[in-house]
Structures are given as structure tokens and as C-alpha cells.
Coordinates of C-alpha atoms and ligand atoms in Angstrom, one line a residue:
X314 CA 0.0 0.0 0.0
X315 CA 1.7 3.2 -1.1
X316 CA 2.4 5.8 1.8
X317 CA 2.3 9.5 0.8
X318 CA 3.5 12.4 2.1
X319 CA 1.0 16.0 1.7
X320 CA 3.6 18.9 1.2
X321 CA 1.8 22.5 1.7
X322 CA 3.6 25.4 0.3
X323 CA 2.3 28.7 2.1
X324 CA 3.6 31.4 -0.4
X325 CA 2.3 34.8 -0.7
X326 CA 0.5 34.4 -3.8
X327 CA -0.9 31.1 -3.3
X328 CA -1.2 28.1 -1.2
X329 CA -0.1 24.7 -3.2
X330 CA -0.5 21.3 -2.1
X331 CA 1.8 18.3 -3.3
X332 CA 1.8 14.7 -2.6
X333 CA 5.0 12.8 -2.8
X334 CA 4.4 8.6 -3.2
X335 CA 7.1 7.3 -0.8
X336 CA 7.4 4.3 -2.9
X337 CA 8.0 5.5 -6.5
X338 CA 9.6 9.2 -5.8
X339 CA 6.8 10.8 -7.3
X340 CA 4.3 14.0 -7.3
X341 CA 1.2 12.2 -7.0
X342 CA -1.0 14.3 -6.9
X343 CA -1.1 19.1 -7.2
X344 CA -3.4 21.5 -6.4
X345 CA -3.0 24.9 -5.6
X346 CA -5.4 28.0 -4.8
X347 CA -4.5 31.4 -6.3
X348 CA -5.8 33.8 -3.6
X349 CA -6.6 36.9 -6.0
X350 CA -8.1 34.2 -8.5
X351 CA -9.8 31.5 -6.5
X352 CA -11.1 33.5 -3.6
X353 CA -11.3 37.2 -4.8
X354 CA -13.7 38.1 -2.0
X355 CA -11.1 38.6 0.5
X356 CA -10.0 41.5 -2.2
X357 CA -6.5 40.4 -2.2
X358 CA -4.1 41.6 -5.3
X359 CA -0.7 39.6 -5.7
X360 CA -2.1 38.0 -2.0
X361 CA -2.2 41.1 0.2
X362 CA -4.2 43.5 1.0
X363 CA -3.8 46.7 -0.9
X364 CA -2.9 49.5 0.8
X365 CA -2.5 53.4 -0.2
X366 CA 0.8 53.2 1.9
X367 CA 3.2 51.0 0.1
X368 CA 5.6 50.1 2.7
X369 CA 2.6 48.2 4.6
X370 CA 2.5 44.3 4.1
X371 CA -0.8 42.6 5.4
X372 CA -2.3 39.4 4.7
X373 CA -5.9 38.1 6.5
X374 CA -4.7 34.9 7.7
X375 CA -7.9 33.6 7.9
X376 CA -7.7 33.5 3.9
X377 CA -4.9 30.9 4.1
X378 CA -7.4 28.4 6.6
X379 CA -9.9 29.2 3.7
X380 CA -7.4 28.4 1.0
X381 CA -6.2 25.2 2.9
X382 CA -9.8 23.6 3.1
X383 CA -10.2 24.6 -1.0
X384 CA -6.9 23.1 -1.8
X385 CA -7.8 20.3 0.1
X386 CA -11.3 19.7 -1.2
X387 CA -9.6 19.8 -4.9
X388 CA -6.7 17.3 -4.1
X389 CA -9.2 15.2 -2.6
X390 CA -10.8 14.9 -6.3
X391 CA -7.3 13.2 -7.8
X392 CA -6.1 11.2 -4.8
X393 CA -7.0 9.1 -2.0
X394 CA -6.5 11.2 1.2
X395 CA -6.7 8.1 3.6
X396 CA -3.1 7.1 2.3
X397 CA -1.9 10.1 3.6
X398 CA 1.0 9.5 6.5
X399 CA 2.5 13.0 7.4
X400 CA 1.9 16.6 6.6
X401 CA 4.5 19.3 6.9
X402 CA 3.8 23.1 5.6
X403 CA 6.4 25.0 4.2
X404 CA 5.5 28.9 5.1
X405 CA 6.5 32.5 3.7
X406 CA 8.9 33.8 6.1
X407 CA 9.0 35.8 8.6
X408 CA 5.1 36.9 8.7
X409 CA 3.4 36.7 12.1
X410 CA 0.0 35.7 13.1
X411 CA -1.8 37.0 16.7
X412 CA -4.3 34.9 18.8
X413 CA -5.7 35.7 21.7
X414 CA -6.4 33.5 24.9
X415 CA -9.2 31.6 23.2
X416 CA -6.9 30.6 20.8
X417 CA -5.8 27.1 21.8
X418 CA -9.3 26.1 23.0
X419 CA -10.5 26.5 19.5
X420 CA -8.0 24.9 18.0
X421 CA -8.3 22.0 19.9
X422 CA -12.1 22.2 19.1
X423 CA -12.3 22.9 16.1
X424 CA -16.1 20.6 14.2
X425 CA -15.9 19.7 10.7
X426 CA -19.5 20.5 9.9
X427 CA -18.4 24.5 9.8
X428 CA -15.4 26.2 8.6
X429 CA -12.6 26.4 10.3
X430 CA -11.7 29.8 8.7
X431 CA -15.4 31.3 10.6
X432 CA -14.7 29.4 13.8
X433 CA -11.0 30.6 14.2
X434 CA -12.0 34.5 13.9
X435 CA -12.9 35.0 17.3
X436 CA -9.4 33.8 18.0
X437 CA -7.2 36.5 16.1
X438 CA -5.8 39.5 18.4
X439 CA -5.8 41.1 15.1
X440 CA -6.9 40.5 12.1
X441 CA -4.1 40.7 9.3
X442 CA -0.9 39.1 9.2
X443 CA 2.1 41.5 8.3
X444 CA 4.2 39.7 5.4
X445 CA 7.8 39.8 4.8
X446 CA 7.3 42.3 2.2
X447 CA 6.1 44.7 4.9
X448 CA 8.9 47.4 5.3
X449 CA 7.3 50.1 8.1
X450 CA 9.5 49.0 10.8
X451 CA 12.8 51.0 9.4
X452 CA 12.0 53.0 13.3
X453 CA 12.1 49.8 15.4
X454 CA 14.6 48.1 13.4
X455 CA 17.4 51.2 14.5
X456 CA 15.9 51.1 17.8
X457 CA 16.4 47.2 18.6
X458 CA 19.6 47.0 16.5
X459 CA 20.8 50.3 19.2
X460 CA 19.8 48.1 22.4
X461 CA 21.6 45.2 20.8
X462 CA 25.3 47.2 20.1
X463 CA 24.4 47.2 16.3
X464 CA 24.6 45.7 13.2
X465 CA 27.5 43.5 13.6
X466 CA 26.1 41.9 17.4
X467 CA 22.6 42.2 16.3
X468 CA 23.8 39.6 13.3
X469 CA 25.9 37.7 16.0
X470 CA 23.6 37.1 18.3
X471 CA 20.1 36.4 16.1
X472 CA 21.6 35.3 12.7
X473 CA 20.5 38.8 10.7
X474 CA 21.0 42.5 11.2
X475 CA 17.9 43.9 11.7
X476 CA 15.6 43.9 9.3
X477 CA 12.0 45.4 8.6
X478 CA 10.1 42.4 7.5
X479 CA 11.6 40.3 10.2
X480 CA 9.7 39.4 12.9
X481 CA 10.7 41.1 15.5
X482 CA 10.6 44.7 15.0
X483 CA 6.8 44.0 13.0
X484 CA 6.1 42.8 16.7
X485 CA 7.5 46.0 18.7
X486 CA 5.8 48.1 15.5
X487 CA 2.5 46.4 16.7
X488 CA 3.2 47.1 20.6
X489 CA 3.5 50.6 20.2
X490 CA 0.7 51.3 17.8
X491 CA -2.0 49.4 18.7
X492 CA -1.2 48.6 22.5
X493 CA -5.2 47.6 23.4
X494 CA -4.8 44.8 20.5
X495 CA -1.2 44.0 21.8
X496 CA -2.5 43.6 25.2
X497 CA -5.4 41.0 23.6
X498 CA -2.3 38.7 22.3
X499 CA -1.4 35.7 23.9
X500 CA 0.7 33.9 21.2
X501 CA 2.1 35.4 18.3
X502 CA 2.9 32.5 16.0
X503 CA 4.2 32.5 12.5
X504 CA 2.9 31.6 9.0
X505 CA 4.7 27.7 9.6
X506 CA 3.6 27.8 12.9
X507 CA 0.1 29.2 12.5
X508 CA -1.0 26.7 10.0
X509 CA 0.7 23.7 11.4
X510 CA -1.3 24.4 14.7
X511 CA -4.4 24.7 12.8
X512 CA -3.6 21.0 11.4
X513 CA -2.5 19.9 14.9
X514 CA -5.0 21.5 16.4
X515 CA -2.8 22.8 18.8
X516 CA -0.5 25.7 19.5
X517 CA 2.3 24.5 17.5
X518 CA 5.9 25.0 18.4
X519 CA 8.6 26.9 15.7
X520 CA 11.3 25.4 13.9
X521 CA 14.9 26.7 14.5
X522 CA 15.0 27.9 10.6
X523 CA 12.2 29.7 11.0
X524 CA 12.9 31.2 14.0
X525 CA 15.8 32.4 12.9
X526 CA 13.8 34.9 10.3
X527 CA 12.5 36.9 13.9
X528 CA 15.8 38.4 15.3
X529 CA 14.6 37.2 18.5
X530 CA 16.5 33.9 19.0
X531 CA 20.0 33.3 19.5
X532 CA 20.8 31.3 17.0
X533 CA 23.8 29.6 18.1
X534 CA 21.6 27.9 20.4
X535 CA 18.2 27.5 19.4
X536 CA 16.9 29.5 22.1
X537 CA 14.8 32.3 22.5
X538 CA 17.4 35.2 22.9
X539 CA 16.2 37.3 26.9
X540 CA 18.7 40.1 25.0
X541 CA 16.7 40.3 21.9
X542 CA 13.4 39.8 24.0
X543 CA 14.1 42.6 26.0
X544 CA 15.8 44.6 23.1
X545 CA 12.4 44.5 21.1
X546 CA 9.3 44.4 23.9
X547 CA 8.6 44.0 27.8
X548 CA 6.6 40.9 28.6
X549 CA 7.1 39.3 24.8
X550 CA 8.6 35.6 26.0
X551 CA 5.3 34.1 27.3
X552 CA 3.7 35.0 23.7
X553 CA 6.1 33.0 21.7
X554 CA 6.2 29.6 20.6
X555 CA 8.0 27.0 22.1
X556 CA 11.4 26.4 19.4
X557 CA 12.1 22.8 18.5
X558 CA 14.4 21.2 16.1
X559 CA 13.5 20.7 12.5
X560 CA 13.6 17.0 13.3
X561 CA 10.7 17.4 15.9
X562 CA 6.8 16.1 15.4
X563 CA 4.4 18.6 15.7
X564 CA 1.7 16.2 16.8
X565 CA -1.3 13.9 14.5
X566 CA -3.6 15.6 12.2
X567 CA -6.9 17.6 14.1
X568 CA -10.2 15.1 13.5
X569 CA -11.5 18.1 11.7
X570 CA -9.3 17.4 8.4
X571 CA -9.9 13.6 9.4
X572 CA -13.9 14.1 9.3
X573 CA -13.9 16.7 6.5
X574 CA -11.4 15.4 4.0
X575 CA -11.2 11.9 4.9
X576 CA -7.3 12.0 5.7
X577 CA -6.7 9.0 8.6
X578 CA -6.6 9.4 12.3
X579 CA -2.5 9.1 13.4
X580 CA -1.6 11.2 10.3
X581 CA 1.6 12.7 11.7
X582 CA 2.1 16.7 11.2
X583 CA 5.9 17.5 11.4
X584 CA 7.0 21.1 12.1
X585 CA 6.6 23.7 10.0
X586 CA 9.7 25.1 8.3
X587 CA 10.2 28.6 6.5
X588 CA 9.9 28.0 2.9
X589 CA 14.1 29.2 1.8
X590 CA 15.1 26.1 3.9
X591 CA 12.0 23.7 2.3
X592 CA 13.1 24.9 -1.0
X593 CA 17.0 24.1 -0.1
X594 CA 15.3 20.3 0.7
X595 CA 13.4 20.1 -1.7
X596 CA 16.4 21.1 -4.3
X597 CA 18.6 18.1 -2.9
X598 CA 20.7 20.1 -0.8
X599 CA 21.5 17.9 2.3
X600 CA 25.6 18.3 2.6
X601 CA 27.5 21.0 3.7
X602 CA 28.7 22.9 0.9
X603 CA 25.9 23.0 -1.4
X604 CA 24.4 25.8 -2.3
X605 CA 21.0 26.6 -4.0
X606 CA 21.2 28.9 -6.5
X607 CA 17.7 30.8 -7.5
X608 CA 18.2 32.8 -10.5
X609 CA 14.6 35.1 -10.4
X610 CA 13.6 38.5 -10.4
X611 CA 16.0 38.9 -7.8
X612 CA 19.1 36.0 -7.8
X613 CA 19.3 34.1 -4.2
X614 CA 21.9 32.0 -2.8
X615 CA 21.6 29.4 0.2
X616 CA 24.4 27.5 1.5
X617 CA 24.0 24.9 3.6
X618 CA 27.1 24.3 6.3
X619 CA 28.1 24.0 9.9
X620 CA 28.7 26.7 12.4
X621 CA 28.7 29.0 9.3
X622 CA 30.1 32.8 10.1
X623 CA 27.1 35.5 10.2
X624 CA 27.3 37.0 6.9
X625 CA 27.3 40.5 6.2
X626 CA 23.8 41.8 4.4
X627 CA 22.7 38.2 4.9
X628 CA 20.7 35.6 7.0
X629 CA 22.0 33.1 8.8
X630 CA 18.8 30.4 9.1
X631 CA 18.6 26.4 9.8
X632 CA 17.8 23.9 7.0
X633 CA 15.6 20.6 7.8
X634 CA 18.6 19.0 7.7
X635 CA 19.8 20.8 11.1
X636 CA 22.9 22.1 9.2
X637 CA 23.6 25.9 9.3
X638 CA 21.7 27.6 6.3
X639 CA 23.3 31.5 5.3
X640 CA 20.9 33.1 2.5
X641 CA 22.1 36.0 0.7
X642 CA 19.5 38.2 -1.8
X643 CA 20.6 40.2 -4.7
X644 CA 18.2 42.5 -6.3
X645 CA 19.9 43.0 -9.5
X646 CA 19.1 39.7 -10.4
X647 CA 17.1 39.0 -13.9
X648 CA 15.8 42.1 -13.5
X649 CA 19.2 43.6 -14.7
X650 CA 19.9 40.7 -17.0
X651 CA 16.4 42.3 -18.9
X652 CA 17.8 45.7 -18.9
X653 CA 20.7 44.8 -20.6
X654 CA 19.1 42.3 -23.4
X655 CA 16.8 44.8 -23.8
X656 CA 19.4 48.0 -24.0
X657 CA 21.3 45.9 -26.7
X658 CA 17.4 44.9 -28.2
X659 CA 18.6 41.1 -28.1
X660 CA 15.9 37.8 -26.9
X661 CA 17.6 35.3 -24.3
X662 CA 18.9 33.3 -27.2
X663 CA 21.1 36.0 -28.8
X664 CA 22.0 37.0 -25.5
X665 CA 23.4 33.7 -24.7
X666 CA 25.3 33.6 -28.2
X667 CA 26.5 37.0 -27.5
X668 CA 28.0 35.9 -24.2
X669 CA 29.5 33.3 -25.0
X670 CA 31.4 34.4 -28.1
X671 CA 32.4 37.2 -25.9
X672 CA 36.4 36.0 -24.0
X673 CA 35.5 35.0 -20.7
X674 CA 37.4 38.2 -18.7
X675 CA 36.1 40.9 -21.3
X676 CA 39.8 41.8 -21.5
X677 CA 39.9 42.9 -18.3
X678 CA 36.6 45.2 -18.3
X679 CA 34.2 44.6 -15.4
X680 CA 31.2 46.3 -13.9
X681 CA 28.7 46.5 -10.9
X682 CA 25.5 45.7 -12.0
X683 CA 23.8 47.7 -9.1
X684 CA 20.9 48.9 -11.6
X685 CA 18.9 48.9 -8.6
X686 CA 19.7 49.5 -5.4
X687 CA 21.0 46.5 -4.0
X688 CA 20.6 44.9 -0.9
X689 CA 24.1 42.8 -1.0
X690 CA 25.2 45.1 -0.2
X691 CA 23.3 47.6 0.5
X692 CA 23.7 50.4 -1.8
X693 CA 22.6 54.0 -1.2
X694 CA 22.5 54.8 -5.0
X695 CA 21.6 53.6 -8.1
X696 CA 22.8 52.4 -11.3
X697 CA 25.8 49.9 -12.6
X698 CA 29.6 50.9 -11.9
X699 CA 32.1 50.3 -14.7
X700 CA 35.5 49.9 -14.4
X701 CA 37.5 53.0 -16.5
X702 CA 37.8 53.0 -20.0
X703 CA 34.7 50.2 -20.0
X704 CA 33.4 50.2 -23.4
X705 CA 29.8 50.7 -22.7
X706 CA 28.3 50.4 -26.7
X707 CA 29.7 46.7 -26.9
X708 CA 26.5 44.7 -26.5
X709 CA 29.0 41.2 -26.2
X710 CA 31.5 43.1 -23.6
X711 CA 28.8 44.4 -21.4
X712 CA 26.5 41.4 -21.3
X713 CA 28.8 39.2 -20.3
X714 CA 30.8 41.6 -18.2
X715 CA 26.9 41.8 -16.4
X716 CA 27.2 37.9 -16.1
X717 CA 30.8 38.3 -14.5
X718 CA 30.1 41.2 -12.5
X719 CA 26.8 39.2 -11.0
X720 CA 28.6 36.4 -10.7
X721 CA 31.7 38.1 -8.8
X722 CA 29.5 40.0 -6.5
X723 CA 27.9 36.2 -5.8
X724 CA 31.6 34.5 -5.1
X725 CA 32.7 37.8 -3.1
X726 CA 30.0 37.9 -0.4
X727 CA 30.0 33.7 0.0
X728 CA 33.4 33.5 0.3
X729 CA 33.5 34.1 4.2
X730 CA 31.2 30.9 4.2
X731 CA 34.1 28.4 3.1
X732 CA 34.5 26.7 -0.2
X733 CA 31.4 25.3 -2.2
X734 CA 31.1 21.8 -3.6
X735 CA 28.3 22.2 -5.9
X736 CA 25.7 24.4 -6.8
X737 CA 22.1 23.9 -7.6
X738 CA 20.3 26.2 -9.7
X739 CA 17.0 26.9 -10.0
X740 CA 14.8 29.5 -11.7
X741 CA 14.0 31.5 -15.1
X742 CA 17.6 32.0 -15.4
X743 CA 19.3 28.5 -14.8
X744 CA 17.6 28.3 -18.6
X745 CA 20.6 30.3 -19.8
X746 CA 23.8 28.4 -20.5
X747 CA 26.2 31.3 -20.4
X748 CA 24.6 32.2 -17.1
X749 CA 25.6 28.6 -15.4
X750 CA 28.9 28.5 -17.4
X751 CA 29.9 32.1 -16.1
X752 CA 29.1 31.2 -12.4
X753 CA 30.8 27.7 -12.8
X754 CA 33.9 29.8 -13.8
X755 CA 33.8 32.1 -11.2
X756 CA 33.0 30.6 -8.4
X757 CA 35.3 28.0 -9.7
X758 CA 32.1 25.3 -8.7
X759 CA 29.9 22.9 -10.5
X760 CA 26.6 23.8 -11.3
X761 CA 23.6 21.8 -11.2
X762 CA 20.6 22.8 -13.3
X763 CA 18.0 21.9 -11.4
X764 CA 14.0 22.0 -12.4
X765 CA 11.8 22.4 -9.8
X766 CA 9.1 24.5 -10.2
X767 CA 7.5 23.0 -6.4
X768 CA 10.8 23.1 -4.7
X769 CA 9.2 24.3 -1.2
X770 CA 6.4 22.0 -1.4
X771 CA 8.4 19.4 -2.2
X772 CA 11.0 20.0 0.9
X773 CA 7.3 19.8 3.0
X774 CA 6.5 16.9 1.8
X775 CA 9.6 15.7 2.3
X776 CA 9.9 17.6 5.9
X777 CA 6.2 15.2 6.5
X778 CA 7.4 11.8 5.9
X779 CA 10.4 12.0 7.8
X780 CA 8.7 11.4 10.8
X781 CA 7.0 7.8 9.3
X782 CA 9.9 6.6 7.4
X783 CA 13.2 5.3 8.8
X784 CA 16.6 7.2 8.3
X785 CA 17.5 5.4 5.4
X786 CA 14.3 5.0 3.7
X787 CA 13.6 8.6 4.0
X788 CA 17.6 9.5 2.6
X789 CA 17.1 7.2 -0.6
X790 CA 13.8 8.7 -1.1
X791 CA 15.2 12.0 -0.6
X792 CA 17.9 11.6 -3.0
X793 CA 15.5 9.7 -6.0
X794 CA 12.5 12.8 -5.4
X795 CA 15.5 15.2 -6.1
X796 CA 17.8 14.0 -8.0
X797 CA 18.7 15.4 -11.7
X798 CA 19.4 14.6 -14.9
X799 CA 20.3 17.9 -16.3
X800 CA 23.9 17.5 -17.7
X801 CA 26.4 19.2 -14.8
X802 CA 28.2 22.6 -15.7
X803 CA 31.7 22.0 -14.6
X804 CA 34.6 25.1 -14.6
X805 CA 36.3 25.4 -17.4
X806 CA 38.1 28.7 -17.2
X807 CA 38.4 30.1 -13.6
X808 CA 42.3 30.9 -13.6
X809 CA 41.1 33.7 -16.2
X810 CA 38.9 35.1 -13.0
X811 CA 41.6 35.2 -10.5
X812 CA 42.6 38.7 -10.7
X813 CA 39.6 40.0 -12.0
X814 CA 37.9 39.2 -9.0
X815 CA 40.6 41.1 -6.9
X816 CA 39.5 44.2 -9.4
X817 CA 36.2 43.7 -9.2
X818 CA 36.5 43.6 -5.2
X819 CA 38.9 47.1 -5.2
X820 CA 36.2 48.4 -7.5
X821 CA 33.4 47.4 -5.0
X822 CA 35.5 49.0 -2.2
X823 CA 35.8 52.2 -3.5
X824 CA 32.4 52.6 -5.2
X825 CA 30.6 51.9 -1.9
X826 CA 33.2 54.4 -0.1
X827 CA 32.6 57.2 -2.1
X828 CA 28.8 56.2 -2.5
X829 CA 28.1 57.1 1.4
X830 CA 30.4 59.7 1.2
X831 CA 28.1 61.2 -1.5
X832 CA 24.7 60.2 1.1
X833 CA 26.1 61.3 4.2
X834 CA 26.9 64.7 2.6
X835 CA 23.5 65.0 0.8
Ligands
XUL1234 C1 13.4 35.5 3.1 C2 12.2 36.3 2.6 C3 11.4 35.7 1.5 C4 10.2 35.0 2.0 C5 9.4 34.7 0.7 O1 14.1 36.2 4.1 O2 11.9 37.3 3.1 O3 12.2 34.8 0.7 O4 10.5 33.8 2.7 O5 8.4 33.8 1.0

């Protein structure tokens, strides 16, 4: 009888269920609920709320139980939901979720014949969520990172500088503003956490990784940081979860999803993890020294390792595996790789062709590509830096010096994190074969092309049937439901990038020097 793990991806845009056969490594069974789409009554666009002010965030969390009971009833159409072992939900980082006291009573309460998005209202201390694309905090974050002795300790200490859509300084935003509904909170949970209680029906403890995304835990020991606690708000410890490792079982599944969707009694729910370290799972990445590559609007890097440095303009988090995960995000990511096809009016096919019959080195031209302002690191201006006498009319010098230059910005800010052996990419851009060949030559690494589309929700699937499989039987099946058959990108010419990246790093230095010369004075 086949044993399958239910995988649910909690992403901004959308909730998406997979279910991964144990026995044959495969996606079973999809479905997935677009919230602007599928439930437009909640008035959602791109899966927030909109809002005239465009640093704010905010998410009903009520729509996600909705969403979860759709996506359910619609997988139940294609599979068999009584073969269903273990759940695990992969969630958006960093967004947090108040109950009040009648919180775990309902929960633990909750009858199939009604909703479970109606009966859990009366148990939300407010009713939106703010997202990780909520930036209002820039206040609190300079006040925390001044109690904690700044960037550098602040990053020490919880993993990350302070940062607006981290957890912590949403919660001391929400303290000082609306203190009547702060008072009403007994547990703030997060987006993992909030939706693996609602399967538990329990309060459900956080996962390290996640954790990690709230500047509130010290993450060298998986404990709630009293520094950070008291750095952020009076009285905040008794509202947070109880932190468990990755490995840890979050309880059996609530009768309400047994009743209502027919999934058995005993079905395990592991802990939620963040969705970065379900994608890193779900991409095959269980050794130190692999990386995850995502080449999107924005290009992101994950490195999985142990007792990994914090990194500067980066996050240090904790993959399902236990294993140290540092993410670094670059803005100029495809976005800048567009601005350039489209400045030389190529498609992605002539681009590539341009690239590569460009020398690798561009004869020792190299650029910036800070089209945008970056956040690694973060830039105070905008627009790309080119080494002197770069000739900026050559369409096959300047897209590939972009490749280079993305690619050297990349191997600069990961070297502190120790030598890679592989890297996986994902994304529109691990399509492009002078992209992969570029970054296997400067970061002097193999690259991986990689496709999946479902990595989070396959790393929750994956995250669910650890906790019914043994060690070994989970491994293999972890190593079939990821494996590749892409052909591999290996190095061909990194001794050509040995200096150049010592340019590119000088050019860096002084660019950034004189760029906050230029802010402070203005
Ligand atoms: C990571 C982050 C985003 C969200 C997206 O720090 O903010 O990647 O996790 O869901």
C-alpha cells in the first residue's frame, strides 16, 4: 500500500499542495489555490491587501485556513486522502499571526461540519498578518539593532542585522501602535507555525529555521534570545512559541481534516519550516557545501554548512537538515539581466550567443550591476559601476561583463562561508547556459541545473514523511524525489577570474566608499 507524504507550500501568492508517493519518488498528486483568482472576496491583489501606503504588508490569515480547506477539497478529487501518512507546511517567512487567549481552545475544538476559517476568527488579536514584504518598521529596526550594540552583534547574536520584514521589530511596530490589541495577544505564532497548529490542532511549536527569520532567537543555540526579548518588547517571551528542532513532530492531524477530507486518524504533522530552507530540501541540498542557486527577479543563494560565520547583508537560518543555512538576496538579479538584453534589443537566445562568443574576462573590463539599489550590499545609490575606459556600446563586452560582474558580487560575499562543492540552480535564469557556465567559472564550482518548479512543497513533503519513514528509507527517497538529470556545468576557465575578481573587489570598495560619502553629505 503506497504511503504518501502531503507537502503545503504557504507562499504569498498562493497556497499549493503536493503529494509525494514514498514508494515510486513521485508527485502524485497538485493542487493549488491562487488567492486573487480562486477567492477574490477577500479582495486580495498579488495575495495582500492593498494598501494606499506601500511600505505596509498585510495578509488576512484567515484566507490561508480558507485556502487550505479549497486546496484540500480539490486534491481530494485526484487522490486518495486516507493514504496520507505525514503533513508538513512550508510557510512565507517571517510573517506573524496574533491569537488571543481563546486561541488554543478553539484549536483544539475545532467541528468539521463549519469552517474552520469562521470558527478561528474570534481567535485572532488582530486580524491581518504583516508579510515579509512589509517594510514600516525602518524605526524599530534602529531602535532594537541600538539596544543590541548594532549591526554586527545584532547579526551575531540572532543570525541577521535587523531587518524590517523580520519578525521582531513587526512585533515592537504592533506594541506601540495598537497597544489595546497587543495587550489582547497571547501567542504570536508565525505563517509555519500558524498553520501547522491549525492541522495539529494545537498551538504549534517553531522550527529553528524559522525562528531564525524573527531576530529574536539566539541562533547559536536555538533558544529564544532574553537580550533580543528585551531589546524589542517588555513581557514578549510568554507570547512566543516554544522552538524545537527541524527533526521534531508537531503532533497527529486535528479530526477536523480527518472528518472533513477523509485524511486518517494518526496522520503525523511534522514542524513547519520557513519556505528558503523547504526549497533548499526540496532542491537536494543535504551536505554541507551545497548551495541553492535561485536565478529570479532577484538571484538568491543558500548555503548549507556548519557553524557557518554570520554574513554581512545576509541571513543566517537552519535547513531541515539541522545544518547551518546562510541566505544572501541580490536584487539586480534577472531584473538587470532584462535591462541589458533589452538595451542591446537582443531575446535570451542571442543574448546567450553574445555571451558566450564574448572572451570570458572581457579583457579585463568589469562592472557593478547595481541597476537597482541593492541589498548585497546595500547600496545607497543607483545604477551599474564600470571599471575605466569600459566600453559601454559593446552589446558582447557588457552582457557578459553583467554575467561576470553578478557572478563576482555572488563569489565575493559567499566567500567568508568556506568553499562550495556544488551548486544547484533553479529558476528562469538557470535556462541560460552562459549564465551557469559564467558562475561555474567564477566561483570555480559545479553547477547543477535543477528543475523544480515546487521546490518548497516538495521539501514539506519531504519535511512530513520524515517522521514515518526510517533514516535510510527517507535518505534514498530523498535523493530519487531530487535528484537530476540535467547534464552538470563544470569550470572550465576560472584561472582567467583570478585577478579580475581582486579588481572587481577594489572596484566594489571604493564605489561603496565614495557612494556614502556622497549620502552622508546629501
Ligand atoms: C526571506 C524572505 C522571503 C520569503 C518569501 O528572508 O523574506 O524569501 O521567505 O516567501
Amino acid at each position: 500500500m503506497s504511503v504518501l507524504g502531503l507537502g503545503i507550500d504557504a507562499s504569498t501568492q498562493s497556497l499549493t499542495l503536493l503529494v509525494l508517493d514514498a514508494s515510486s519518488a513521485e508527485i502524485v498528486a497538485r493542487s493549488s489555490v491562487r488567492f486573487d483568482d480562486d477567492l477574490p472576496g477577500w479582495g486580495t491583489l498579488g495575495g495582500q491587501l492593498p494598501n494606499q501606503d506601500e511600505r505596509i504588508g498585510e495578509a488576512p490569515p484567515l484566507l490561508w485556513i480558507e485556502a487550505l480547506d479549497l486546496a484540500l477539497r480539490k486534491l481530494s478529487a485526484n487522490v486518495d486522502l486516507s493514504l496520507v501518512r505525514a503533513v508538513a507546511v512550508a510557510g512565507q517567512q517571517h510573517g506573524s499571526v496574533y491569537l488571543n487567549g481563546s486561541a488554543e481552545r478553539t484549536l483544539g475544538t475545532l467541528t468539521p461540519t463549519l469552517p474552520a476559517s469562521q470558527q478561528l476568527r474570534s481567535a485572532l488579536a488582530r486580524p491581518v498578518a504583516p508579510l515579509w514584504t512589509d517594510s514600516r518598521t525602518s524605526v524599530e529596526c534602529g531602535e532594537i539593532r541600538g539596544h543590541l550594540g548594532g549591526a554586527t552583534s545584532a547579526a551575531k547574536l540572532t543570525g541577521s542585522d535587523l531587518y524590517e520584514r523580520f519578525t521582531g521589530p513587526q512585533i515592537r511596530w504592533f506594541a506601540k501602535n495598537e497597544p489595546e490589541a497587543w495587550t489582547d495577544t497571547s501567542h504570536v505564532a508565525l505563517v509555519s507555525s500558524f498553520l501547522t497548529g491549525v492541522l495539529a490542532g494545537r498551538l504549534a511549536p517553531l522550527d529553528w529555521g524559522d525562528a531564525a527569520g524573527t531576530n529574536l532567537m539566539n541562533v547559536r543555540r536555538g533558544a529564544w534570545s532574553s537580550t533580543a526579548i528585551e531589546a524589542t518588547v517588555a513581557d514578549l517571551e510568554r507570547r512566543l512559541p516554544d522552538l524545537e528542532p527541524p527533526a521534531h513532530c508537531a503532533g497527529s492531524l486535528s479530526p477536523y481534516f480527518c472528518e472533513r477530507f477523509g485524511l486518517p486518524a494518526g496522520c503525523r504533522v511534522g514542524i513547519g519550516v520557513g519556505d528558503n530552507p523547504a526549497a533548499a530540501l526540496g532542491a537536494g541540498l543535504r551536505e554541507p557545501g551545497q548551495a541553492l542557486l535561485s536565478l529570479g527577479t532577484s538571484d538568491t543563494v543558500s548555503v548549507l554548512g556548519r557553524d557557518l560565520p554570520a554574513v554581512e547583508h545576509g541571513h543566517l537560518f537552519v535547513a531541515p537538515s539541522g545544518h547551518d543555512l546562510a541566505l544572501l538576496c541580490f536584487r539586480n538579479g534577472s531584473l538587470a539581466r532584462e535591462a541589458v538584453r533589452d538595451r542591446f534589443g537582443l531575446d535570451w537566445a542571442g543574448f546567450d550567443e553574445t555571451v558566450l562568443g564574448t572572451p570570458p574576462g572581457c579583457e579585463g573590463h568589469h562592472l557593478l550591476p547595481w541597476f537597482e539599489p541593492e541589498i548585497v550590499p546595500r547600496t545607497v545609490g543607483q545604477g551599474a559601476v564600470h571599471s575605466p575606459g569600459f566600453p559601454t556600446e559593446d552589446a558582447g563586452t557588457y552582457c557578459r561583463a553583467l554575467l561576470e560582474g553578478q557572478a563576482m558580487a555572488i563569489e565575493r560575499h559567499l566567500s567568508p562561508l568556506g568553499r562550495l562543492t556544488e551548486l544547484r540552480a533553479v529558476g528562469g535564469g538557470s535556462q541560460s547556459r552562459a549564465l551557469l557556465q559564467v558562475v561555474a567559472d567564477v566561483l570555480d564550482c559545479p553547477v547543477q541545473p535543477h528543475s523544480t518548479p515546487d521546490g518548497a512543497g516538495l521539501g514539506a513533503a519531504l519535511q512530513a514523511l520524515r517522521f514515518v519513514l526510517s533514516r535510510d528509507a527517507w535518505e534514498e527517497l530523498a535523493d530519487s524525489a531530487t535528484a537530476v538529470t540535467a547534464p552538470r556545468i563544470n569550470p572550465r576557465q576560472a584561472e582567467v577570474y583570478v585577478a579580475l575578481k581582486e579588481a572587481s573587489r577594489r572596484l566594489a570598495s571604493e564605489a561603496l566608499a565614495s557612494r556614502s560619502a556622497i549620502a552622508e553629505a546629501s
